[in-house]
PDB file of C-alpha atoms in Angstrom:
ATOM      1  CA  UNK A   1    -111.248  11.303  80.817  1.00 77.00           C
ATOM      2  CA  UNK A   2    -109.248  13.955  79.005  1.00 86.00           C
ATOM      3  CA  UNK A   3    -107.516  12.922  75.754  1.00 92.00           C
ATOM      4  CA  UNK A   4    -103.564  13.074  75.915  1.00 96.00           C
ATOM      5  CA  UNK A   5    -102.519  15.646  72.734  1.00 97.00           C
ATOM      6  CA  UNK A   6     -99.417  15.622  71.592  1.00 98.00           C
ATOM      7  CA  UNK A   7     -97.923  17.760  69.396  1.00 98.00           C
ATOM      8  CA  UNK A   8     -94.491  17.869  67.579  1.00 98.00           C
ATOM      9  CA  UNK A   9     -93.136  20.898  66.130  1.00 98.00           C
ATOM     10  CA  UNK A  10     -90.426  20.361  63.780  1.00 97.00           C
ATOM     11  CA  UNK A  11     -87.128  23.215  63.070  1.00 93.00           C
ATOM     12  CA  UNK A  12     -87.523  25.216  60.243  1.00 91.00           C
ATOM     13  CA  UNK A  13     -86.382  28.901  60.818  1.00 90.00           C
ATOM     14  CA  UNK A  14     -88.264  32.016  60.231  1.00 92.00           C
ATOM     15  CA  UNK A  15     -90.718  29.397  58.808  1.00 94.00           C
ATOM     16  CA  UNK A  16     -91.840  27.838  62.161  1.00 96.00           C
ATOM     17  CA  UNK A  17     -93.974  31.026  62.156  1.00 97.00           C
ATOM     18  CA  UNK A  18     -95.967  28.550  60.400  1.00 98.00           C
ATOM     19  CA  UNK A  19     -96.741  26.302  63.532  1.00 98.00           C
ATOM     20  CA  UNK A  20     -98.483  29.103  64.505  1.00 98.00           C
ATOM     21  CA  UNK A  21    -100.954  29.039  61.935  1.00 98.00           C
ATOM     22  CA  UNK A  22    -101.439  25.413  62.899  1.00 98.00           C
ATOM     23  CA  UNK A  23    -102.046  26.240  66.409  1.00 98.00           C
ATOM     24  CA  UNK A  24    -104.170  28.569  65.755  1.00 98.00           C
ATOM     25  CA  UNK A  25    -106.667  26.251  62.958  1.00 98.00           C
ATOM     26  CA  UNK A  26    -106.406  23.774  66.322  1.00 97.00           C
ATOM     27  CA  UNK A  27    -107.494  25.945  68.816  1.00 97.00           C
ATOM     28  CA  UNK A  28    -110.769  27.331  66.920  1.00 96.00           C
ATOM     29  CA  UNK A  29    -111.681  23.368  66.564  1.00 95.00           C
ATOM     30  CA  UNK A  30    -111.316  23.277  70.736  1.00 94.00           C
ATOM     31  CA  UNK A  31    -107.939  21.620  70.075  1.00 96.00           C
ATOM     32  CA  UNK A  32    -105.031  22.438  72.696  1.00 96.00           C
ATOM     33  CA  UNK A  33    -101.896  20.428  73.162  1.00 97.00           C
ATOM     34  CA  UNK A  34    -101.244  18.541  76.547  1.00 97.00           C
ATOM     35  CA  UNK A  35     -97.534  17.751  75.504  1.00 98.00           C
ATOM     36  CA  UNK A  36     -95.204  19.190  73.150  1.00 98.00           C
ATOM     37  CA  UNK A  37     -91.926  18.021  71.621  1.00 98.00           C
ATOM     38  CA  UNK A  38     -90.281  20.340  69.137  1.00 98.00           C
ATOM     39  CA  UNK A  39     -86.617  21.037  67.710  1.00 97.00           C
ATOM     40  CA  UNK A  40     -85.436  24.388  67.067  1.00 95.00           C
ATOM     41  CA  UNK A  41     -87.464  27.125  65.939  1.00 95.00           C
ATOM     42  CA  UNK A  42     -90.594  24.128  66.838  1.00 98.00           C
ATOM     43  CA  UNK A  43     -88.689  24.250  70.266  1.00 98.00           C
ATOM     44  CA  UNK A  44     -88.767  28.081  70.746  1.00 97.00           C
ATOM     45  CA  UNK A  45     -92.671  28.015  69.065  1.00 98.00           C
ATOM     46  CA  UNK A  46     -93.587  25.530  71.583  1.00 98.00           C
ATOM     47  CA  UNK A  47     -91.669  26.821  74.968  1.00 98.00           C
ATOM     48  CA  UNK A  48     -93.774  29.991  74.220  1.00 98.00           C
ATOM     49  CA  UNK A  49     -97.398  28.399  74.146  1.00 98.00           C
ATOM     50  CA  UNK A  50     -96.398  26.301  76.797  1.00 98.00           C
ATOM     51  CA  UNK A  51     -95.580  28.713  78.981  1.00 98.00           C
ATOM     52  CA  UNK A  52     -99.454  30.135  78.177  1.00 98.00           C
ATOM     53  CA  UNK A  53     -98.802  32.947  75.774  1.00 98.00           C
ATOM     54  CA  UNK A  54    -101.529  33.501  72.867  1.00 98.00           C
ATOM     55  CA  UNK A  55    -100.396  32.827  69.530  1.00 98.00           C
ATOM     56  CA  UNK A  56    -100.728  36.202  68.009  1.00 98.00           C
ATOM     57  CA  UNK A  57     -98.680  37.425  71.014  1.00 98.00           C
ATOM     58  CA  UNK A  58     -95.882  34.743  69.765  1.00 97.00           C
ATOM     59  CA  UNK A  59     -96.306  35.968  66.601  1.00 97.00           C
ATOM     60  CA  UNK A  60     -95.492  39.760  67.633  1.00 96.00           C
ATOM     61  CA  UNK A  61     -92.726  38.862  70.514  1.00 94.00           C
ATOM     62  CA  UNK A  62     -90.743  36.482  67.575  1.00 92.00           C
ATOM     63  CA  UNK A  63     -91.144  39.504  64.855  1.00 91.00           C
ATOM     64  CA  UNK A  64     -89.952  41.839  67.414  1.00 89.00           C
ATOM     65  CA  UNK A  65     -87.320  40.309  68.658  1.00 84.00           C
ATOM     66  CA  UNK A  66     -85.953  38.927  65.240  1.00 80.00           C
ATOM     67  CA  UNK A  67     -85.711  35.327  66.670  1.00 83.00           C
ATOM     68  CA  UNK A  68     -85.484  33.775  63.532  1.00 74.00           C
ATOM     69  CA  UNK A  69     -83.834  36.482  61.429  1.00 70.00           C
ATOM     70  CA  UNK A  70     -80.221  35.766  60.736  1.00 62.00           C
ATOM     71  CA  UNK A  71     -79.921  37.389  57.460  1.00 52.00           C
ATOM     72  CA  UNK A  72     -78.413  40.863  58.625  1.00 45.00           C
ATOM     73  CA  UNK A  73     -75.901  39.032  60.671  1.00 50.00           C
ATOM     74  CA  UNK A  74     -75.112  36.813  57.304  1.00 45.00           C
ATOM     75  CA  UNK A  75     -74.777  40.227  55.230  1.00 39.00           C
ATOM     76  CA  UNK A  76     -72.535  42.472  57.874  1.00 42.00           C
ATOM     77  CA  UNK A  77     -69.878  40.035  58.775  1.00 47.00           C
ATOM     78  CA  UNK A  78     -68.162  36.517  58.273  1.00 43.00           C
ATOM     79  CA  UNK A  79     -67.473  33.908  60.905  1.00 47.00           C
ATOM     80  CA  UNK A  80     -69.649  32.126  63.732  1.00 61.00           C
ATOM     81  CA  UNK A  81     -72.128  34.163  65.933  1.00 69.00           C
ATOM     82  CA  UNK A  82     -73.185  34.077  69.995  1.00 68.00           C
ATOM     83  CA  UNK A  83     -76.533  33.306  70.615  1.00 73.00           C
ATOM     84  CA  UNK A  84     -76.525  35.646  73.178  1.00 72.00           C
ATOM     85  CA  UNK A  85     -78.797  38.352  71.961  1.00 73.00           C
ATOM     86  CA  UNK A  86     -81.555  35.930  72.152  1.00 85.00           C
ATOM     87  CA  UNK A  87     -80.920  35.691  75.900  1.00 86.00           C
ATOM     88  CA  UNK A  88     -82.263  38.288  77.056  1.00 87.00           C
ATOM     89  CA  UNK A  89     -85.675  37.949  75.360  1.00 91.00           C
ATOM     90  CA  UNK A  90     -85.602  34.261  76.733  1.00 94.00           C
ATOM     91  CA  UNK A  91     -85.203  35.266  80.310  1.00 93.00           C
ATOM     92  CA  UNK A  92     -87.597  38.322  79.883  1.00 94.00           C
ATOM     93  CA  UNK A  93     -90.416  35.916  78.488  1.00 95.00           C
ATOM     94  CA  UNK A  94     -89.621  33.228  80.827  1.00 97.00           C
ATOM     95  CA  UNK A  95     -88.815  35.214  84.347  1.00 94.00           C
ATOM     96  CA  UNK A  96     -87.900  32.071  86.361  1.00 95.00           C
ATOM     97  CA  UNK A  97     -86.585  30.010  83.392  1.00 97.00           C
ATOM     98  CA  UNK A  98     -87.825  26.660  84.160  1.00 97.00           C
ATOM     99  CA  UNK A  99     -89.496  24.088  82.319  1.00 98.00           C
ATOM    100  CA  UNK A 100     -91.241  23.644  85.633  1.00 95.00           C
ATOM    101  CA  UNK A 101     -93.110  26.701  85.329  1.00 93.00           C
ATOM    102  CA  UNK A 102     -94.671  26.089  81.859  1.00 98.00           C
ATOM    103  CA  UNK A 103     -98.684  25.545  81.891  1.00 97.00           C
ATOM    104  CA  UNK A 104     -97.932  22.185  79.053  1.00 98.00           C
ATOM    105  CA  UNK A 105     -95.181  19.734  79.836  1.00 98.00           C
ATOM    106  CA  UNK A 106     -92.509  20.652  76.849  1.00 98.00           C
ATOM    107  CA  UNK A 107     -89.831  18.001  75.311  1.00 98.00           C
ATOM    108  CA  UNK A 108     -86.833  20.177  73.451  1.00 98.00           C
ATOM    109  CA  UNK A 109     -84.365  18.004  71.190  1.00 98.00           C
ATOM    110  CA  UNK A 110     -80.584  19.277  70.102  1.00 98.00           C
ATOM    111  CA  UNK A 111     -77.396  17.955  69.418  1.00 97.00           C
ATOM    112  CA  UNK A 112     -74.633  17.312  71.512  1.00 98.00           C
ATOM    113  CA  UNK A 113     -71.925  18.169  68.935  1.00 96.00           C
ATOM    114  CA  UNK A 114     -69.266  16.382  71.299  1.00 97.00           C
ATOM    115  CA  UNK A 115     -70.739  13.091  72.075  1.00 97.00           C
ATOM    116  CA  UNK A 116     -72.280  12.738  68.171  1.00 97.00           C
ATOM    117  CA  UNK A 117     -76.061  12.297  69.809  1.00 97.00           C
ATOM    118  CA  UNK A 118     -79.332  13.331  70.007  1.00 97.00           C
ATOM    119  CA  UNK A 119     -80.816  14.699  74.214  1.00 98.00           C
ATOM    120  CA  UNK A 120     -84.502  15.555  74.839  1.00 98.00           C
ATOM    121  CA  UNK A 121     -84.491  18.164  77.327  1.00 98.00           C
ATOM    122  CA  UNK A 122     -88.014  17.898  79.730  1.00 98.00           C
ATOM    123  CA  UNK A 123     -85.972  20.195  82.736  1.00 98.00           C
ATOM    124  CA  UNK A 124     -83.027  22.165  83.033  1.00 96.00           C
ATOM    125  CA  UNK A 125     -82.087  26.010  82.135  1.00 97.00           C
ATOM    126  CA  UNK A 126     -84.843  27.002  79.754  1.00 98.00           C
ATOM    127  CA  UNK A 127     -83.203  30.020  78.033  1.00 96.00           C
ATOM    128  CA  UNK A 128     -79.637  27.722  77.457  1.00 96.00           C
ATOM    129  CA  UNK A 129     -81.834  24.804  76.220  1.00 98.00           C
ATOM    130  CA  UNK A 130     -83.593  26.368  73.550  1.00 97.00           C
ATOM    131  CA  UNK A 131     -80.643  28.368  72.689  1.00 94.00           C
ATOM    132  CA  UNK A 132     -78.797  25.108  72.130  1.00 96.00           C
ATOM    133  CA  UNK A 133     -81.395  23.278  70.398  1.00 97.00           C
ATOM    134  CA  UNK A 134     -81.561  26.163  67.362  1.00 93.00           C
ATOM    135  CA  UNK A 135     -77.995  26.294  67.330  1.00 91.00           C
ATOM    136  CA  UNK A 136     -77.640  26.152  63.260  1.00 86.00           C
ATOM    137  CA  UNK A 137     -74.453  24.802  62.710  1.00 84.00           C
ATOM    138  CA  UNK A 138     -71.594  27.120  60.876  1.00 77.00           C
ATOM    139  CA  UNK A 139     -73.703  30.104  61.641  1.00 79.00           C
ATOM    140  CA  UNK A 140     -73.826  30.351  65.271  1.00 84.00           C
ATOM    141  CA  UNK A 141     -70.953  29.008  67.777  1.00 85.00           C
ATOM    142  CA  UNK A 142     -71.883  25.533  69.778  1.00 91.00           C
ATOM    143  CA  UNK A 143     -73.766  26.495  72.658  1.00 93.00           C
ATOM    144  CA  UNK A 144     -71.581  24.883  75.937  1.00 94.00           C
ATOM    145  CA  UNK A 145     -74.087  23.244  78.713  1.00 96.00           C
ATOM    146  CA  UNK A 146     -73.845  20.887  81.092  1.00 95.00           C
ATOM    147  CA  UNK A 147     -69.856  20.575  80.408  1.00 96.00           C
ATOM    148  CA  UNK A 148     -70.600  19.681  76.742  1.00 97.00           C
ATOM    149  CA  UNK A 149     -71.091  21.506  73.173  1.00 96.00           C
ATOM    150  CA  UNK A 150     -74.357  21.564  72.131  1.00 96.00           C
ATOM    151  CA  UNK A 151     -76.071  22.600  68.497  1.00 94.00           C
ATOM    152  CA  UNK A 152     -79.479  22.139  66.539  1.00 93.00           C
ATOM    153  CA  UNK A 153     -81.591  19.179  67.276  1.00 94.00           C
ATOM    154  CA  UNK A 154     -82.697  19.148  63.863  1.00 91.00           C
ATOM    155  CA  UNK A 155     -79.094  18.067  62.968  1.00 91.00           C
ATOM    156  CA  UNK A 156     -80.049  14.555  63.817  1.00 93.00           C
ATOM    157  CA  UNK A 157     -83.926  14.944  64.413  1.00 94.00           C
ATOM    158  CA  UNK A 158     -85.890  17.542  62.561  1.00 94.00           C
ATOM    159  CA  UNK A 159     -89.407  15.847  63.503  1.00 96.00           C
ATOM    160  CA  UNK A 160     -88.852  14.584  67.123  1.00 97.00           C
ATOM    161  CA  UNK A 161     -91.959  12.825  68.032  1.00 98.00           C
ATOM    162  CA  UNK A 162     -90.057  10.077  70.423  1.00 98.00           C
ATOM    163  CA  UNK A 163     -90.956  11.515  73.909  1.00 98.00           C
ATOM    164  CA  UNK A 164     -94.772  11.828  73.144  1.00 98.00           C
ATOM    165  CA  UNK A 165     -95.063   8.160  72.173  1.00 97.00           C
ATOM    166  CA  UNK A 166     -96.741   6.186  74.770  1.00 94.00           C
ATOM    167  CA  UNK A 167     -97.733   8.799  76.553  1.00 95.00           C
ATOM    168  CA  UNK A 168    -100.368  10.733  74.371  1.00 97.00           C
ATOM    169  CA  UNK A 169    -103.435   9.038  72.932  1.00 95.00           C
ATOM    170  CA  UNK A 170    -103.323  11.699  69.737  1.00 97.00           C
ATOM    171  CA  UNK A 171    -100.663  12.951  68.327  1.00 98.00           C
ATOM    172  CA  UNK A 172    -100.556  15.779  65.812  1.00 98.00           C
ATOM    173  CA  UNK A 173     -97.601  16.736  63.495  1.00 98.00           C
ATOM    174  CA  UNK A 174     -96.570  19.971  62.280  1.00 98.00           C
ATOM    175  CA  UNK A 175     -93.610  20.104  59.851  1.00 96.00           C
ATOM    176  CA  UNK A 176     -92.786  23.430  57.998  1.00 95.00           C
ATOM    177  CA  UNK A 177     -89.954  21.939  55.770  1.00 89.00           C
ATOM    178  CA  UNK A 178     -92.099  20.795  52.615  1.00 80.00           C
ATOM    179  CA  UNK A 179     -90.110  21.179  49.196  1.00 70.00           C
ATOM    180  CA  UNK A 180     -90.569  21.635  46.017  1.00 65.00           C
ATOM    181  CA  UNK A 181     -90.014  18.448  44.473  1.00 62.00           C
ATOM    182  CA  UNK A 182     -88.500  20.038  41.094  1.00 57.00           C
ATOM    183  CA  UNK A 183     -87.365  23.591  40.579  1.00 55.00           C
ATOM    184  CA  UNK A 184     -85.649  24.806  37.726  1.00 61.00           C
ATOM    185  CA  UNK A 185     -83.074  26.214  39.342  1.00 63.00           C
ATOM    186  CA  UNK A 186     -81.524  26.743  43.016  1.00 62.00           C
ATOM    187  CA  UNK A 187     -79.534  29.470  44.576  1.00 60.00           C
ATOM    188  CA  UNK A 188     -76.469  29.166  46.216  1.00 58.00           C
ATOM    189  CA  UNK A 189     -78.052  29.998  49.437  1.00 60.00           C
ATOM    190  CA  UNK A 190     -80.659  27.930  49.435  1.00 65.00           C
ATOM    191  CA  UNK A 191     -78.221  24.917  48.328  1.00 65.00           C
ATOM    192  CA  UNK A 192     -77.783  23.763  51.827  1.00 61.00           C
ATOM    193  CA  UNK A 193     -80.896  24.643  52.956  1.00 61.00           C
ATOM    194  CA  UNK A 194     -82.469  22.315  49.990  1.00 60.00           C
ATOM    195  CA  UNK A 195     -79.777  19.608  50.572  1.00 65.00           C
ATOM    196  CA  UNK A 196     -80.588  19.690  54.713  1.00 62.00           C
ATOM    197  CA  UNK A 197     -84.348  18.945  54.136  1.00 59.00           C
ATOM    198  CA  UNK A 198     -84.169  16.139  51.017  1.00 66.00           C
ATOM    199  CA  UNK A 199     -81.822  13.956  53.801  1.00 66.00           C
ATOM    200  CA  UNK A 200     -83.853  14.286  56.253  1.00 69.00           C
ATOM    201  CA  UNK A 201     -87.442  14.053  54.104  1.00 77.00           C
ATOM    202  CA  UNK A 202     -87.207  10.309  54.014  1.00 69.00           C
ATOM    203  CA  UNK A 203     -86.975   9.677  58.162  1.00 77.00           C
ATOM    204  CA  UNK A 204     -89.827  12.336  58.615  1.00 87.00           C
ATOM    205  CA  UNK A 205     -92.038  10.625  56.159  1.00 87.00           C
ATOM    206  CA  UNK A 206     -91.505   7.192  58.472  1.00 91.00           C
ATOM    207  CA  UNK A 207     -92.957   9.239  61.741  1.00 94.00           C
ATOM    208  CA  UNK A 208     -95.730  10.512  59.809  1.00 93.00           C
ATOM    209  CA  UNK A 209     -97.300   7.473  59.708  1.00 93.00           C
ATOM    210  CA  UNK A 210     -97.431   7.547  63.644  1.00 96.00           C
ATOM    211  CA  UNK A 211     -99.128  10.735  63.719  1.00 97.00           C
ATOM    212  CA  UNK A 212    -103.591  10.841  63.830  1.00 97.00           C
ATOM    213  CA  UNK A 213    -103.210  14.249  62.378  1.00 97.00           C
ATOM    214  CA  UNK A 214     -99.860  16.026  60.039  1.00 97.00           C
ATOM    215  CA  UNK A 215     -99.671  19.291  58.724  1.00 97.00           C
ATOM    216  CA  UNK A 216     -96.863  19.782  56.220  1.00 95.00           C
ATOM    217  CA  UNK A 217     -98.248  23.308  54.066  1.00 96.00           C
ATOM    218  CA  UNK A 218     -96.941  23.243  50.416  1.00 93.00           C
ATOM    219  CA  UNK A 219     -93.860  24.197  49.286  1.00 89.00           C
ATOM    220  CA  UNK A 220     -92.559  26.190  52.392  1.00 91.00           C
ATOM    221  CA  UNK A 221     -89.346  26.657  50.985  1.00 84.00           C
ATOM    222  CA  UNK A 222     -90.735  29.674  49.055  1.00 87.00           C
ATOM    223  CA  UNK A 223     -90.023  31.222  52.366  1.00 90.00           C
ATOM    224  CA  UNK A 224     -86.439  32.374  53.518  1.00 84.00           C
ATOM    225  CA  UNK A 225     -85.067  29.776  56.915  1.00 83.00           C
ATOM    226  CA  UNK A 226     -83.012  33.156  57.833  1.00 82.00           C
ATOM    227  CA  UNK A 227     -85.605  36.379  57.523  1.00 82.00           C
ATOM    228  CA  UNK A 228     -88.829  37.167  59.324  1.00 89.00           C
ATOM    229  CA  UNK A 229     -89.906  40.159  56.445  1.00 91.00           C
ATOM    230  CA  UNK A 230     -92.799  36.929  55.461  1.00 94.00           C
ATOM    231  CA  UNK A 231     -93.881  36.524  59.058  1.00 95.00           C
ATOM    232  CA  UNK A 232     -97.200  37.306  58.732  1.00 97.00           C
ATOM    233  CA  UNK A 233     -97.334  35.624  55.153  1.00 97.00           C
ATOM    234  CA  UNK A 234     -96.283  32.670  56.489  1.00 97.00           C
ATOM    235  CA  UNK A 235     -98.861  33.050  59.361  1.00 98.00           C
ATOM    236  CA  UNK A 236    -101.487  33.259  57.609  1.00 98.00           C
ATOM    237  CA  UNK A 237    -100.265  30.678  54.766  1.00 98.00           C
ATOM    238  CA  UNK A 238     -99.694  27.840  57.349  1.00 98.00           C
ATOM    239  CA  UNK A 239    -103.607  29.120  58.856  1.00 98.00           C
ATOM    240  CA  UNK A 240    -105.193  28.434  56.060  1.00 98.00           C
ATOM    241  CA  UNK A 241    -103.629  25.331  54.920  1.00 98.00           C
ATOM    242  CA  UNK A 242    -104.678  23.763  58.212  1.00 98.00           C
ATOM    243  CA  UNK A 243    -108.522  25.072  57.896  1.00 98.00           C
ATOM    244  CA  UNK A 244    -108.763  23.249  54.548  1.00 97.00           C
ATOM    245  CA  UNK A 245    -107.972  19.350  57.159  1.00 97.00           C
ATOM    246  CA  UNK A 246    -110.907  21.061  58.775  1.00 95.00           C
ATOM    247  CA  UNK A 247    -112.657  17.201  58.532  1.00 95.00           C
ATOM    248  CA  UNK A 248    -109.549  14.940  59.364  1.00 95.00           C
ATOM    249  CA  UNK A 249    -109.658  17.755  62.264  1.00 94.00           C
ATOM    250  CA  UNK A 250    -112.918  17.134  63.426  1.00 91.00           C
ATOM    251  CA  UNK A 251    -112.610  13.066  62.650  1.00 92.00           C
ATOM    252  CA  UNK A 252    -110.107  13.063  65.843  1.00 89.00           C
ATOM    253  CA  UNK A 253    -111.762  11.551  68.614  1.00 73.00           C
ATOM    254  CA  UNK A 254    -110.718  13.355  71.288  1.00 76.00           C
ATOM    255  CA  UNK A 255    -112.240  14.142  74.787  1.00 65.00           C
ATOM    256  CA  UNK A 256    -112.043  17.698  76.192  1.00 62.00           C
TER     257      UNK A 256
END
């Protein structure tokens, strides 16, 4: 009988290139998910392999398409941004934009900004869902679905492992957040971005412990949340950091 893999995909930016390099360690060990949950940029990693793409042609449509790179919009103007320039690449990528159509059954968490609470998605309006779910708050305006206002699911649940419990005999982790635990100094842009992460370290360090397998690569916050110019970088950083758990890897038992 077939193990159950889950795997959870946390938010992180431009650096949930690095699930990538996790996927990529897990497939040469004849490892492929059979349910994902992920939040933000771990939702828009995830909708991408589920729907059966390779992960160096993830790699290449995110880089083209600047998913994760906000920076230019930060520099040029002031004020909240539409998400709708992501849209199109959604819909393009996904022609029938339907959960139902993806080759791995995919969870996506975000917030609904109206009601104060946390929704796992599992059907719906792909393109909208993902859009909503990496929503970053005060950079990009709520994204309205369903009759309510929707932003990041990492607002409330940057690790969201909830909908695989139960249901998958192994679950992996893969959270691109890791800190430095003292710098000697911070800059004011990555204030928030530092603050963010050191709340919600804590509540992902409780779901580690139901994880058989959790990749958290050092000191991620080397790389920028908002630019993509460290997308291969971050790649191949997150690759190799997963090849060295080559023997907790292989210690899974797991039935292909």
């Amino acid at each position: 009988m077939q193990t159950k893999i889950g795997i959870v995909l946390s938010g992180g930016g431009a650096r949930g290139i690095g699930h990538l390099g996790v996927l990529k360690a897990l497939e040469e060990f004849g490892i492929v998910p059979t349910h994902i949950s992920g939040t933000s940029a771990g939702a828009i990693a995830g909708a991408f392999y589920a729907a059966g793409y390779s992960v160096s042609e993830i790699l290449s449509i995110l880089k083209k398409g600047q998913i994760f790179s906000f920076s230019n919009l930060l520099m040029k103007r002031q004020g909240l941004f539409a998400m709708k320039g992501f849209h199109d690449i959604y819909l393009e990528c996904f022609p029938n934009n339907s959960f139902e159509d993806l080759k791995i059954p995919l969870y996506i968490a975000a917030t609904d900004i109206l009601k104060g609470e946390l929704v796992y998605f599992s059907s719906g309006n792909l393109s909208q869902i993902l859009m909503a779910s990496s929503c970053m708050p005060l950079l990009f305006q709520p994204v309205n679905y369903n009759n309510t206002l929707y932003v990041d699911g990492g607002v409330i649940n940057n690790f969201p492992i909830e909908p695989l419990m139960g249901q998958c005999d192994v679950i992996i982790g893969s959270y691109v957040n890791s800190i430095k635990k003292e710098v000697e100094k911070v800059s004011i842009n990555n204030i928030l971005d530092r603050c963010f992460h050191l709340a919600m370290k804590s509540s992902v360090e409780i779901k580690t412990h139901s994880c058989n397998l959790y990749f958290e690569p050092p000191n991620m916050s080397q790389y920028s949340l908002y630019n993509l110019k460290n997308a291969d970088e971050i790649f191949e950083y997150s690759y190799q950091y997963a090849l060295t758990l080559e023997d907790q890897i292989k210690a899974l038992d797991i039935q292909l």
